[in-house]
Amino acid sequence: MPYQTFRLTEDTTYPWTIVCILPNAKHYTVARFYNRRDAEDHKRVLHRFMPASEFEIIFDHPVTQ
């Protein structure tokens, strides 16, 4: 059975990103969305279940070369 290779690249079709703000100026990408409204709705649900955590929505536009 041949091995499959997986590329771990960020999906540029989903530029709206929810990140969890961690101590020491670190962050963790929680989810990516196609539009801002979906990201805001998901952030609201996350805040309801994890009220002590801090989440931010960012627009992660890909850099073209």
Short mmCIF file of C-alpha atoms in Angstrom, two decimals:
data_model
loop_
_atom_site.label_atom_id
_atom_site.label_comp_id
_atom_site.label_asym_id
_atom_site.label_seq_id
_atom_site.Cartn_x
_atom_site.Cartn_y
_atom_site.Cartn_z
CA MET A 1 0.00 0.00 0.00
CA PRO A 2 1.57 3.31 -1.03
CA TYR A 3 1.92 6.06 1.52
CA GLN A 4 -0.15 9.16 1.11
CA THR A 5 1.36 12.55 1.68
CA PHE A 6 -0.73 15.28 3.20
CA ARG A 7 -0.01 18.95 2.79
CA LEU A 8 -0.81 21.04 5.79
CA THR A 9 -1.50 24.39 4.21
CA GLU A 10 -3.92 27.04 5.25
CA ASP A 11 -7.07 27.15 3.17
CA THR A 12 -7.18 30.59 1.57
CA THR A 13 -10.86 30.24 0.64
CA TYR A 14 -11.70 30.71 4.33
CA PRO A 15 -9.99 33.98 5.29
CA TRP A 16 -11.99 34.76 8.48
CA THR A 17 -10.18 33.10 11.37
CA ILE A 18 -11.04 32.71 15.04
CA VAL A 19 -7.98 32.62 17.26
CA CYS A 20 -7.76 31.91 20.96
CA ILE A 21 -5.47 34.34 22.75
CA LEU A 22 -3.04 32.49 25.01
CA PRO A 23 -0.56 33.74 27.63
CA ASN A 24 2.88 35.02 26.60
CA ALA A 25 1.58 36.63 23.38
CA LYS A 26 0.75 33.28 21.78
CA HIS A 27 -2.36 32.35 19.84
CA TYR A 28 -4.09 29.23 18.57
CA THR A 29 -6.23 29.04 15.43
CA VAL A 30 -9.59 27.58 16.41
CA ALA A 31 -11.55 27.71 13.14
CA ARG A 32 -11.68 29.32 9.70
CA PHE A 33 -14.76 30.64 7.88
CA TYR A 34 -15.78 31.90 4.46
CA ASN A 35 -17.63 34.94 5.81
CA ARG A 36 -17.43 37.12 8.89
CA ARG A 37 -21.01 36.47 10.01
CA ASP A 38 -20.35 32.74 10.42
CA ALA A 39 -17.18 33.52 12.37
CA GLU A 40 -19.07 35.87 14.70
CA ASP A 41 -21.80 33.27 15.31
CA HIS A 42 -19.21 30.59 16.10
CA LYS A 43 -17.31 32.96 18.40
CA ARG A 44 -20.53 33.60 20.32
CA VAL A 45 -21.02 29.83 20.84
CA LEU A 46 -17.39 29.40 21.93
CA HIS A 47 -17.76 32.22 24.45
CA ARG A 48 -20.91 30.61 25.84
CA PHE A 49 -19.14 27.29 26.49
CA MET A 50 -15.72 28.72 27.42
CA PRO A 51 -16.37 32.12 29.07
CA ALA A 52 -12.90 32.41 30.60
CA SER A 53 -11.15 32.15 27.21
CA GLU A 54 -10.46 35.13 24.98
CA PHE A 55 -11.22 34.80 21.26
CA GLU A 56 -10.66 37.23 18.40
CA ILE A 57 -11.73 37.24 14.77
CA ILE A 58 -9.08 38.19 12.23
CA PHE A 59 -9.05 38.47 8.46
CA ASP A 60 -6.12 36.34 7.34
CA HIS A 61 -5.57 37.49 3.76
CA PRO A 62 -3.06 35.36 1.82
CA VAL A 63 0.12 37.02 0.64
CA THR A 64 0.55 36.72 -3.12
CA GLN A 65 4.00 36.73 -4.61
#
